[in-house]
Coordinates of C-alpha atoms in Angstrom, one line a residue:
X1 CA -19.1 14.7 14.6
X2 CA -19.6 16.2 11.2
X3 CA -18.6 14.2 8.0
X4 CA -18.6 15.9 4.6
X5 CA -18.1 14.0 1.4
X6 CA -19.3 12.9 -2.0
X7 CA -18.5 9.2 -2.3
X8 CA -18.7 5.8 -0.4
X9 CA -16.0 6.8 2.1
X10 CA -18.3 9.5 3.7
X11 CA -21.2 7.0 4.1
X12 CA -18.8 4.3 5.7
X13 CA -17.2 6.8 7.9
X14 CA -20.5 8.2 9.2
X15 CA -21.8 4.6 9.8
X16 CA -18.5 3.8 11.6
X17 CA -18.7 6.7 14.0
X18 CA -22.3 6.1 14.8
X19 CA -22.6 2.3 14.7
X20 CA -19.3 1.5 16.6
X21 CA -18.4 4.6 18.6
X22 CA -22.0 5.8 19.3
X23 CA -21.1 9.3 18.3
X24 CA -23.7 11.8 17.2
X25 CA -23.0 12.2 13.5
X26 CA -24.1 14.7 10.9
X27 CA -23.5 13.6 7.3
X28 CA -23.3 16.3 4.5
X29 CA -23.6 14.9 1.1
X30 CA -24.7 16.1 -2.5
X31 CA -28.4 15.6 -3.2
X32 CA -27.6 13.0 -5.8
X33 CA -26.0 10.8 -3.2
X34 CA -29.2 10.6 -1.0
X35 CA -30.4 7.4 -2.6
X36 CA -27.2 5.6 -2.1
X37 CA -27.5 2.8 0.4
X38 CA -25.2 3.4 3.4
X39 CA -22.6 0.8 4.1
X40 CA -23.1 -2.0 6.7
X41 CA -20.6 -2.1 9.5
X42 CA -20.3 -4.2 12.5
X43 CA -22.8 -3.3 15.2
X44 CA -21.8 -4.1 18.6
X45 CA -25.4 -3.8 20.0
X46 CA -27.0 -6.3 17.7
X47 CA -28.5 -9.0 19.9
X48 CA -28.6 -11.6 17.2
X49 CA -28.2 -12.2 13.6
X50 CA -31.9 -11.8 12.9
X51 CA -31.8 -8.3 14.5
X52 CA -28.8 -7.5 12.4
X53 CA -30.8 -8.3 9.3
X54 CA -33.8 -6.3 10.3
X55 CA -31.6 -3.2 11.0
X56 CA -30.0 -3.5 7.6
X57 CA -33.4 -3.9 5.9
X58 CA -34.9 -1.0 7.9
X59 CA -31.8 1.2 6.7
X60 CA -32.2 0.3 3.1
X61 CA -35.9 0.8 3.1
X62 CA -35.8 4.2 4.9
X63 CA -33.1 5.7 2.8
X64 CA -34.8 4.3 -0.3
X65 CA -38.1 6.0 0.7
X66 CA -36.3 9.2 1.6
X67 CA -34.6 9.4 -1.8
X68 CA -37.7 8.8 -3.7
X69 CA -39.7 11.5 -1.8
X70 CA -38.9 14.3 -4.3
X71 CA -36.4 15.9 -6.5
X72 CA -33.2 17.5 -4.8
X73 CA -33.5 21.0 -3.8
X74 CA -31.1 23.8 -4.6
X75 CA -30.4 24.5 -0.8
X76 CA -29.6 22.3 2.2
X77 CA -32.2 19.7 3.0
X78 CA -32.0 17.8 6.4
X79 CA -33.0 14.3 7.1
X80 CA -32.1 11.4 9.3
X81 CA -31.1 7.8 8.4
X82 CA -32.4 4.8 10.2
X83 CA -29.1 4.2 11.9
X84 CA -29.4 7.7 13.6
X85 CA -27.0 9.5 11.3
X86 CA -28.4 13.1 10.5
X87 CA -28.2 13.7 6.7
X88 CA -27.9 17.2 5.3
X89 CA -28.1 17.6 1.4
X90 CA -25.9 20.2 -0.1
X91 CA -24.0 20.5 -3.3
X92 CA -20.9 22.2 -1.7
X93 CA -19.6 22.8 1.8
X94 CA -20.1 26.4 1.9
X95 CA -20.0 28.5 5.1
X96 CA -23.8 28.6 5.4
X97 CA -23.9 24.6 5.0
X98 CA -21.1 24.1 7.5
X99 CA -22.9 26.5 10.1
X100 CA -26.2 24.5 9.6
X101 CA -24.3 21.2 10.0
X102 CA -23.2 22.5 13.6
X103 CA -19.6 22.9 13.0
X104 CA -19.4 25.7 15.5
X105 CA -20.6 23.1 18.2
X106 CA -18.9 20.0 16.8
X107 CA -15.9 18.2 18.3
X108 CA -14.5 17.1 14.9
X109 CA -15.0 17.7 11.2
X110 CA -14.0 15.2 8.4
X111 CA -13.8 16.6 4.8
X112 CA -13.5 13.6 2.6
X113 CA -14.5 15.0 -0.8
X114 CA -12.6 13.5 -3.8
X115 CA -11.4 17.0 -4.8
X116 CA -8.4 18.3 -2.9
X117 CA -9.4 21.9 -3.4
X118 CA -12.9 21.5 -2.1
X119 CA -11.5 20.0 1.2
X120 CA -8.9 22.7 1.7
X121 CA -11.4 25.5 1.1
X122 CA -13.9 23.9 3.6
X123 CA -11.2 23.4 6.1
X124 CA -10.2 27.1 6.1
X125 CA -13.9 28.1 6.6
X126 CA -14.4 25.6 9.4
X127 CA -11.2 26.6 11.2
X128 CA -12.7 30.3 11.2
X129 CA -16.0 29.1 12.4
X130 CA -14.6 27.0 15.2
X131 CA -11.0 27.5 15.9
X132 CA -11.0 24.5 18.4
X133 CA -12.4 22.1 16.0
X134 CA -10.5 18.8 15.3
X135 CA -10.0 18.6 11.4
X136 CA -9.5 15.5 9.4
X137 CA -8.8 16.1 5.7
X138 CA -8.7 13.8 2.8
X139 CA -5.9 14.9 0.4
X140 CA -4.0 13.1 -2.3
X141 CA -1.2 15.7 -2.6
X142 CA 0.9 14.7 0.3
X143 CA 3.3 17.7 0.2
X144 CA 0.6 20.2 0.0
X145 CA -1.2 18.2 2.8
X146 CA 1.8 18.9 5.1
X147 CA 1.8 22.6 4.5
X148 CA -2.1 22.8 5.0
X149 CA -1.8 20.7 8.2
X150 CA 0.9 23.1 9.5
X151 CA -1.1 26.2 8.6
X152 CA -4.4 25.0 10.2
X153 CA -2.6 24.0 13.4
X154 CA -1.0 27.3 13.6
X155 CA -4.2 29.1 13.2
X156 CA -5.8 27.0 16.0
X157 CA -2.8 27.7 18.2
X158 CA -3.2 31.4 17.6
X159 CA -6.8 31.3 18.4
X160 CA -6.2 29.4 21.6
X161 CA -3.7 31.9 22.6
X162 CA -6.4 34.7 22.4
X163 CA -8.1 32.9 25.5
X164 CA -11.4 32.9 23.6
X165 CA -14.1 30.7 25.5
X166 CA -16.8 29.1 23.6
X167 CA -18.1 25.9 22.0
X168 CA -15.4 23.2 21.9
X169 CA -13.1 24.8 24.5
X170 CA -10.6 22.3 25.7
X171 CA -10.8 20.1 22.8
X172 CA -7.8 18.8 20.8
X173 CA -7.9 21.3 17.8
X174 CA -5.5 19.2 15.8
X175 CA -5.4 18.7 12.0
X176 CA -4.7 15.5 10.5
X177 CA -4.3 15.0 6.7
X178 CA -5.0 11.4 5.4
X179 CA -5.2 9.8 2.1
X180 CA -7.4 6.8 1.5
X181 CA -4.8 5.6 -1.2
X182 CA -2.0 5.8 1.3
X183 CA -4.1 4.0 4.0
X184 CA -5.2 1.2 1.7
X185 CA -2.0 0.7 -0.5
X186 CA 0.1 -1.1 2.2
X187 CA -2.8 -3.7 2.7
X188 CA -3.3 -4.2 -1.1
X189 CA 0.5 -4.5 -1.7
X190 CA 0.9 -7.1 1.1
X191 CA -2.0 -9.1 -0.3
X192 CA -0.5 -9.1 -3.7
X193 CA 2.9 -10.2 -2.6
X194 CA 2.1 -12.8 0.0
X195 CA -1.6 -13.6 -0.5
X196 CA -2.1 -13.8 3.2
X197 CA 0.5 -11.8 5.0
X198 CA -0.3 -8.4 6.5
X199 CA 2.3 -5.9 7.4
X200 CA 1.8 -2.8 9.7
X201 CA 4.8 -0.6 10.0
X202 CA 5.2 2.0 12.9
X203 CA 7.7 4.4 13.8
X204 CA 10.0 1.8 15.4
X205 CA 8.3 -1.6 14.9
X206 CA 7.5 -3.9 12.0
X207 CA 4.5 -6.1 12.6
X208 CA 4.0 -9.0 10.3
X209 CA 0.9 -11.4 10.4
X210 CA 0.5 -14.6 8.4
X211 CA -2.1 -17.3 8.2
X212 CA -1.2 -20.8 9.4
X213 CA -2.5 -23.7 11.4
X214 CA -2.2 -23.4 15.0
X215 CA 0.4 -25.6 16.6
X216 CA -1.6 -25.9 19.8
X217 CA 1.3 -25.1 22.3
X218 CA 0.9 -22.9 25.3
X219 CA 2.7 -20.0 23.9
X220 CA 0.6 -19.6 20.7
X221 CA -2.0 -17.5 22.3
X222 CA 0.5 -14.7 22.9
X223 CA 0.8 -14.1 19.1
X224 CA -2.6 -15.3 17.9
X225 CA -4.7 -12.4 16.4
X226 CA -7.6 -14.2 15.0
X227 CA -9.1 -17.7 14.4
X228 CA -10.3 -18.1 10.8
X229 CA -13.7 -19.8 10.0
X230 CA -13.5 -23.4 9.3
X231 CA -17.0 -23.9 7.6
X232 CA -18.7 -24.6 11.0
X233 CA -17.5 -21.7 13.3
X234 CA -17.2 -18.2 12.3
X235 CA -14.1 -16.1 12.6
X236 CA -12.9 -15.1 16.2
X237 CA -10.9 -11.9 16.5
X238 CA -8.4 -11.7 19.5
X239 CA -9.2 -15.2 21.1
X240 CA -8.2 -16.0 24.6
X241 CA -5.4 -18.3 25.5
X242 CA -7.6 -21.2 26.5
X243 CA -9.6 -20.8 23.2
X244 CA -6.5 -20.9 21.2
X245 CA -5.4 -24.2 22.9
X246 CA -8.6 -25.8 22.0
X247 CA -8.4 -24.6 18.4
X248 CA -5.3 -26.7 17.7
X249 CA -4.9 -27.2 14.0
X250 CA -7.3 -24.5 13.0
X251 CA -6.2 -21.8 10.6
X252 CA -5.4 -18.6 12.4
X253 CA -3.8 -15.2 11.8
X254 CA -0.6 -15.3 13.8
X255 CA 1.8 -12.4 14.6
X256 CA 5.0 -13.6 13.1
X257 CA 7.4 -10.8 13.6
X258 CA 7.8 -7.8 16.0
X259 CA 11.2 -6.0 15.6
X260 CA 12.9 -3.0 14.5
X261 CA 12.7 -2.3 10.7
X262 CA 16.4 -2.1 10.4
X263 CA 16.6 -5.7 11.7
X264 CA 14.0 -6.9 9.3
X265 CA 15.8 -6.6 6.0
X266 CA 15.7 -10.2 5.2
X267 CA 11.9 -10.3 5.8
X268 CA 11.2 -7.4 3.6
X269 CA 14.1 -6.2 1.6
X270 CA 13.8 -2.6 0.7
X271 CA 15.2 -1.0 -2.4
X272 CA 16.0 2.7 -2.5
X273 CA 14.0 4.4 -5.3
X274 CA 16.4 6.8 -7.2
X275 CA 16.2 8.3 -10.6
X276 CA 19.8 7.1 -11.3
X277 CA 20.0 4.7 -14.0
X278 CA 22.2 1.4 -13.1
X279 CA 25.3 1.0 -15.4
X280 CA 24.3 -2.5 -16.4
X281 CA 21.0 -1.2 -17.8
X282 CA 23.0 0.8 -20.5
X283 CA 24.1 -2.3 -22.3
X284 CA 22.5 -5.5 -23.4
X285 CA 23.8 -8.8 -22.0
X286 CA 25.2 -9.9 -25.3
X287 CA 27.2 -6.7 -25.7
X288 CA 28.6 -7.0 -22.2
X289 CA 29.7 -10.6 -22.9
X290 CA 31.4 -9.4 -26.1
X291 CA 33.2 -6.6 -24.3
X292 CA 34.2 -9.1 -21.5
X293 CA 35.6 -11.6 -24.3
X294 CA 37.8 -8.9 -25.9
X295 CA 39.1 -7.9 -22.5
X296 CA 40.0 -11.5 -22.0
X297 CA 41.8 -11.7 -25.3
X298 CA 43.8 -8.5 -24.5
X299 CA 44.9 -10.0 -21.2
X300 CA 45.8 -13.3 -22.7
X301 CA 48.0 -11.6 -25.5
X302 CA 49.6 -9.4 -22.8
X303 CA 50.7 -12.5 -20.9
X304 CA 51.9 -14.3 -23.9
X305 CA 54.0 -11.4 -24.8
X306 CA 55.5 -11.3 -21.4
X307 CA 56.3 -15.0 -21.4
X308 CA 57.8 -14.9 -25.0
X309 CA 60.0 -11.8 -24.7
X310 CA 60.6 -11.8 -20.9
X311 CA 59.9 -8.0 -20.7
X312 CA 58.2 -6.6 -17.7
X313 CA 54.5 -7.5 -17.4
X314 CA 53.3 -3.9 -17.3
X315 CA 55.3 -3.0 -20.4
X316 CA 53.9 -6.0 -22.0
X317 CA 50.3 -4.8 -21.4
X318 CA 51.3 -1.3 -22.7
X319 CA 52.7 -2.7 -26.0
X320 CA 49.8 -4.9 -26.5
X321 CA 47.5 -2.0 -26.2
X322 CA 49.7 -0.1 -28.8
X323 CA 49.4 -3.0 -31.1
X324 CA 45.7 -3.3 -30.5
X325 CA 45.1 0.3 -31.6
X326 CA 47.6 0.1 -34.5
X327 CA 49.8 2.9 -33.1
X328 CA 53.1 0.8 -32.6
X329 CA 55.9 0.3 -35.0
X330 CA 55.8 -3.0 -37.1
X331 CA 57.9 -5.7 -35.6
X332 CA 60.1 -6.3 -38.6
X333 CA 63.2 -7.4 -36.7
X334 CA 61.6 -8.9 -33.8
X335 CA 61.3 -12.7 -33.2
X336 CA 58.6 -14.7 -34.8
X337 CA 56.5 -15.1 -31.7
X338 CA 56.4 -11.3 -31.3
X339 CA 55.4 -10.8 -34.8
X340 CA 52.6 -13.3 -34.6
X341 CA 51.3 -11.6 -31.4
X342 CA 51.4 -8.3 -33.1
X343 CA 49.2 -9.7 -35.8
X344 CA 46.8 -11.2 -33.4
X345 CA 46.6 -7.8 -31.5
X346 CA 45.7 -5.9 -34.6
X347 CA 43.1 -8.6 -35.4
X348 CA 41.5 -8.1 -32.0
X349 CA 41.7 -4.4 -32.5
X350 CA 39.7 -4.8 -35.6
X351 CA 37.0 -6.7 -33.9
X352 CA 37.0 -4.1 -31.0
X353 CA 35.9 -1.3 -33.3
X354 CA 32.3 -2.5 -34.1
X355 CA 31.9 -3.6 -30.5
X356 CA 32.7 -0.1 -29.3
X357 CA 30.4 1.4 -31.9
X358 CA 27.6 -0.7 -30.8
X359 CA 28.2 0.2 -27.1
X360 CA 27.9 3.9 -28.0
X361 CA 24.7 3.4 -30.0
X362 CA 23.1 1.3 -27.3
X363 CA 24.1 3.9 -24.5
X364 CA 22.7 6.6 -26.6
X365 CA 19.4 4.8 -27.4
X366 CA 19.1 3.8 -23.7
X367 CA 19.4 7.4 -22.5
X368 CA 17.1 8.4 -25.4
X369 CA 14.3 5.9 -24.2
X370 CA 14.8 6.5 -20.5
X371 CA 11.9 8.8 -20.6
X372 CA 9.5 6.5 -22.4
X373 CA 7.6 3.6 -21.0
X374 CA 9.3 0.2 -21.0
X375 CA 7.9 -3.0 -22.4
X376 CA 7.9 -6.2 -20.4
X377 CA 11.2 -8.1 -21.0
X378 CA 11.1 -11.5 -22.4
X379 CA 11.4 -14.3 -19.9
X380 CA 10.0 -12.2 -17.0
X381 CA 8.2 -14.5 -14.4
X382 CA 7.0 -14.4 -10.9
X383 CA 5.9 -10.8 -11.2
X384 CA 2.7 -8.8 -10.2
X385 CA 0.4 -7.6 -13.0
X386 CA -1.0 -4.3 -11.7
X387 CA -4.2 -3.2 -13.4
X388 CA -4.8 0.6 -13.1
X389 CA -2.4 3.6 -12.4
X390 CA -4.9 6.0 -10.8
X391 CA -4.6 7.2 -7.3
X392 CA -4.7 3.8 -5.6
X393 CA -2.6 2.1 -8.3
X394 CA 0.2 4.6 -8.1
X395 CA 0.5 4.2 -4.4
X396 CA 0.4 0.4 -4.6
X397 CA 3.1 0.5 -7.3
X398 CA 5.4 2.6 -5.2
X399 CA 4.8 0.3 -2.3
X400 CA 5.7 -2.8 -4.3
X401 CA 8.8 -1.2 -5.7
X402 CA 9.9 -0.4 -2.2
X403 CA 9.5 -4.2 -1.4
X404 CA 11.7 -4.9 -4.5
X405 CA 8.8 -6.8 -6.2
X406 CA 8.8 -7.1 -10.0
X407 CA 5.7 -5.3 -11.4
X408 CA 4.1 -5.0 -14.9
X409 CA 1.5 -2.3 -15.2
X410 CA -1.5 -2.2 -17.5
X411 CA -3.2 1.2 -18.1
X412 CA -5.7 2.2 -20.8
X413 CA -5.4 6.0 -20.4
X414 CA -2.1 7.3 -21.8
X415 CA -2.6 10.5 -19.6
X416 CA -2.9 8.4 -16.3
X417 CA -1.2 10.2 -13.2
X418 CA 0.7 6.9 -12.4
X419 CA 2.5 6.8 -15.7
X420 CA 5.2 9.3 -14.6
X421 CA 5.7 7.2 -11.5
X422 CA 6.2 4.1 -13.6
X423 CA 8.6 5.8 -15.9
X424 CA 10.6 7.1 -13.0
X425 CA 10.8 3.6 -11.3
X426 CA 11.5 2.1 -14.8
X427 CA 8.5 -0.4 -14.5
X428 CA 7.2 -2.1 -17.6
X429 CA 3.9 -0.8 -18.7
X430 CA 1.3 -2.1 -21.3
X431 CA -1.0 0.6 -22.6
X432 CA -4.4 -0.9 -23.6
X433 CA -7.9 -1.8 -22.5
X434 CA -7.5 -5.0 -20.2
X435 CA -10.8 -6.2 -21.4
X436 CA -9.4 -6.5 -24.9
X437 CA -7.8 -9.7 -26.0
X438 CA -4.0 -9.9 -26.0
X439 CA -3.5 -7.0 -23.3
X440 CA -2.9 -9.4 -20.4
X441 CA -0.9 -11.8 -22.7
X442 CA 1.4 -8.7 -23.4
X443 CA 1.8 -8.3 -19.7
X444 CA 2.8 -12.0 -19.5
X445 CA 0.0 -13.1 -17.2
X446 CA 0.7 -16.7 -17.8
X447 CA 4.0 -16.4 -16.0
X448 CA 2.8 -13.9 -13.2
X449 CA 2.3 -14.9 -9.6
X450 CA -0.4 -12.3 -8.7
X451 CA -3.1 -10.2 -10.7
X452 CA -3.9 -7.0 -8.7
X453 CA -6.8 -5.3 -10.1
X454 CA -7.3 -1.7 -8.7
X455 CA -9.0 0.2 -11.6
X456 CA -11.9 2.4 -10.6
X457 CA -14.4 0.3 -12.5
X458 CA -15.7 -2.9 -10.6
X459 CA -16.7 -4.6 -13.8
X460 CA -13.4 -4.1 -15.4
X461 CA -11.5 -5.6 -12.3
X462 CA -14.0 -8.6 -12.4
X463 CA -13.8 -9.2 -16.0
X464 CA -10.0 -9.1 -16.0
X465 CA -9.8 -11.5 -13.1
X466 CA -12.3 -14.0 -14.8
X467 CA -10.2 -13.9 -18.0
X468 CA -7.0 -14.3 -16.1
X469 CA -8.4 -17.4 -14.4
X470 CA -9.0 -19.0 -17.8
X471 CA -5.4 -18.4 -18.6
X472 CA -4.0 -19.5 -15.3
X473 CA -6.6 -21.3 -13.0
X474 CA -4.2 -21.3 -10.1
X475 CA -3.3 -17.5 -10.4
X476 CA -3.5 -15.5 -7.2
X477 CA -6.1 -12.6 -7.8
X478 CA -6.6 -9.5 -5.7
X479 CA -9.6 -7.4 -6.5
X480 CA -10.4 -3.9 -5.5
X481 CA -14.3 -3.6 -5.4
X482 CA -16.2 -0.7 -4.4
X483 CA -19.4 -2.4 -2.8
X484 CA -18.9 -4.7 0.0
X485 CA -21.8 -7.0 -0.7
X486 CA -20.5 -7.3 -4.3
X487 CA -17.0 -8.0 -3.0
X488 CA -18.3 -10.8 -0.7
X489 CA -20.3 -12.4 -3.5
X490 CA -17.5 -12.3 -5.9
X491 CA -15.0 -13.7 -3.2
X492 CA -17.4 -16.7 -2.4
X493 CA -18.0 -17.5 -6.0
X494 CA -14.4 -17.5 -7.1
X495 CA -13.3 -19.3 -4.1
X496 CA -15.9 -22.0 -4.8
X497 CA -15.1 -22.2 -8.6
X498 CA -11.3 -22.3 -8.0
X499 CA -10.7 -23.9 -4.6
X500 CA -7.0 -24.3 -5.4
X501 CA -6.3 -20.7 -6.2
X502 CA -6.2 -17.7 -3.8
X503 CA -8.7 -15.0 -4.2
X504 CA -8.9 -11.8 -2.3
X505 CA -11.4 -8.9 -2.6
X506 CA -10.7 -5.5 -0.9
X507 CA -12.7 -2.4 -0.6
X508 CA -10.6 0.9 -0.3
X509 CA -13.3 2.5 1.8
X510 CA -13.5 -0.6 4.0
X511 CA -9.8 -0.3 4.7
X512 CA -9.5 3.5 5.0
X513 CA -12.5 4.3 7.1
X514 CA -11.2 3.1 10.4
X515 CA -8.0 5.3 10.1
X516 CA -10.4 8.4 9.4
X517 CA -12.5 7.5 12.3
X518 CA -9.6 7.1 14.6
X519 CA -8.1 10.4 13.6
X520 CA -11.6 12.1 14.2
X521 CA -11.5 10.5 17.7
X522 CA -7.9 11.7 18.4
X523 CA -6.2 8.4 18.0
X524 CA -3.4 7.3 15.9
X525 CA -4.5 4.2 13.8
X526 CA -1.4 2.6 12.3
X527 CA -3.2 0.2 10.0
X528 CA -5.8 -2.4 9.5
X529 CA -5.8 -6.1 8.7
X530 CA -8.8 -7.8 7.0
X531 CA -9.8 -11.0 8.6
X532 CA -12.1 -12.4 6.0
X533 CA -15.0 -9.8 6.1
X534 CA -14.0 -8.2 9.4
X535 CA -11.3 -5.7 10.3
X536 CA -8.5 -5.7 12.9
X537 CA -7.1 -2.4 13.8
X538 CA -3.6 -1.6 15.0
X539 CA -3.3 1.7 17.0
X540 CA -0.7 3.6 19.1
X541 CA -2.0 4.2 22.6
X542 CA -0.4 6.2 25.4
X543 CA -0.5 4.1 28.7
X544 CA -0.8 7.1 30.9
X545 CA -4.7 7.3 31.7
X546 CA -5.7 3.9 30.8
X547 CA -6.1 1.7 33.9
X548 CA -6.5 -1.3 31.6
X549 CA -2.9 -0.9 30.6
X550 CA -0.9 1.1 33.3
X551 CA 0.6 -1.3 36.0
X552 CA 0.0 -4.5 33.8
X553 CA 2.5 -6.5 31.7
X554 CA 2.1 -7.0 28.0
X555 CA 0.7 -10.5 28.7
X556 CA -2.0 -9.1 31.2
X557 CA -3.0 -6.1 28.9
X558 CA -5.5 -8.1 27.0
X559 CA -9.3 -8.1 26.8
X560 CA -10.5 -11.3 24.9
X561 CA -12.2 -10.4 21.7
X562 CA -11.6 -6.7 22.0
X563 CA -7.9 -5.6 22.2
X564 CA -4.5 -6.8 23.1
X565 CA -1.3 -5.0 23.7
X566 CA 1.5 -6.2 21.4
X567 CA 4.7 -4.1 22.0
X568 CA 6.1 -0.9 23.3
X569 CA 7.0 1.8 20.7
X570 CA 10.5 3.0 20.9
X571 CA 11.9 0.0 22.7
X572 CA 13.4 -3.0 21.0
X573 CA 12.4 -5.2 24.0
X574 CA 9.0 -6.6 23.3
X575 CA 9.1 -9.0 26.2
X576 CA 5.6 -9.9 27.6
X577 CA 7.0 -9.5 31.1
X578 CA 7.5 -5.7 31.0
X579 CA 5.3 -3.8 33.3
X580 CA 3.8 -0.9 31.5
X581 CA 4.0 2.4 33.3
X582 CA 3.3 6.1 32.7
X583 CA 5.2 7.5 29.6
X584 CA 5.1 4.1 27.7
X585 CA 3.4 4.0 24.3
X586 CA 2.1 0.7 23.2
X587 CA 0.9 -0.8 19.9
X588 CA -2.6 -2.3 20.4
X589 CA -4.5 -4.7 18.1
X590 CA -8.1 -4.2 18.6
X591 CA -11.6 -4.6 17.1
X592 CA -13.6 -1.4 16.3
X593 CA -15.5 -1.9 19.5
X594 CA -12.4 -2.8 21.5
X595 CA -10.7 0.4 20.3
X596 CA -13.7 2.3 21.5
X597 CA -13.4 0.8 24.9
X598 CA -9.9 2.2 25.2
X599 CA -11.0 5.7 24.4

């Protein structure tokens, strides 16, 4: 496996492939990234906590000494980390660098640079060096990603048709385009909305998981994904039925819902996102009430004319409108009641003129300001305050609006890429530095239910969270933090300082790396659920070729602490008594090592 990148995702992905799946990994990074400490991931082979600590210390010390050994060179420089990952230093993934990294002999290549153009250029080069290479690209532009994926797959198919033999023959030469923003956004949005709920949507199923105390009945084990730590015992992923029964009353992550998305509208109402402006948004509430009152007066005058004169009701409405607009003859020779009604109709017509003028001006002003950013409306409450409209923030905003959640955005950069999305979705935006006094107040943080800080600066997210806590001590806070150790320290400190408030810290690389690793190994990872500082993966697995699944029921397809089959894809029947057979495809919840077992 070859991993090329210039940020934390590359280091985490390399550590994931090496430490969990025991793959031979070559990591290509720029020279100035050599001193960065590789992320710590779960190591299945650690015999004890002491051994785990020694491995981490050895990794940190070796990398630090390697980075201090000398100045970066202009050309590629090779080395090896303590965890067994081969490191190759290179400023750009040129053809010579990819060849030295062993792309011609590799099974898979991940290009996770932050720049889309760099990833595309390197992918085209790698496909030429090894037509049978499995490619995984990190692209923010999803439309372009679809075209690139089709192009590279077509090139691989043409090369396979030539019948060339060589390194990598027989491998799955597929191309997968992923985005760390798209991978992490659903988890961040679900955390902001519900605090503890996690949602993973597949092609035909909606999986919802919540935290709640275990009831202790016999059926609870069928839906229990994890037991949370209780101060004395650590968290347990995918516990057995007997362990679940003994843990009655303990907080657990439980699978609450498995059904078709079309049947789950009440659980997660979806609002279509269109650019059409609703009619009610053209006019203010006061103007709408004024128009409704005048319409009621017209109807009352028409009914009164019908009762007094005895003419047809439709004709009475017509005459009333003529009087209203002063285009009827004066009622000189008519009865007194008719004359009075004509005067009242004329008076209502005079009142109607300024209301119609106000309606025209309001509609014109609304259309004129439709392309500008909206301000938070007065009286707004129960909303999510979203800090940052970069790559991650834009995807999270779209996801929140799909769930019909009210959002107020805060952004300091007037040229941020997410402002166009906020304008299209008619989401209120406050432009300003969130660390300055008054910015969060303008976003009405005192009436919000969640603060979701996803800016690219950890200190900005932390400062905003601490300040919001002074305004609302019970506010739900979700932080995007880059460093896992820092995220853990922040989470524990805020939880200790505010025990009655909900605090969650999330790392985008921590959430995205399993999906990239699964794609490199040829699996479809549907999503990830963070269980405290561990991760539970959801993947789609073909039953054919897996003796652990084929011929077993959903209840029997279970390995304690490793993986559990949840439901069949494409079938509304999720009964645990169905016997899995060749051709079935199931959704599996698994730990990292458990997913490696199903390989």
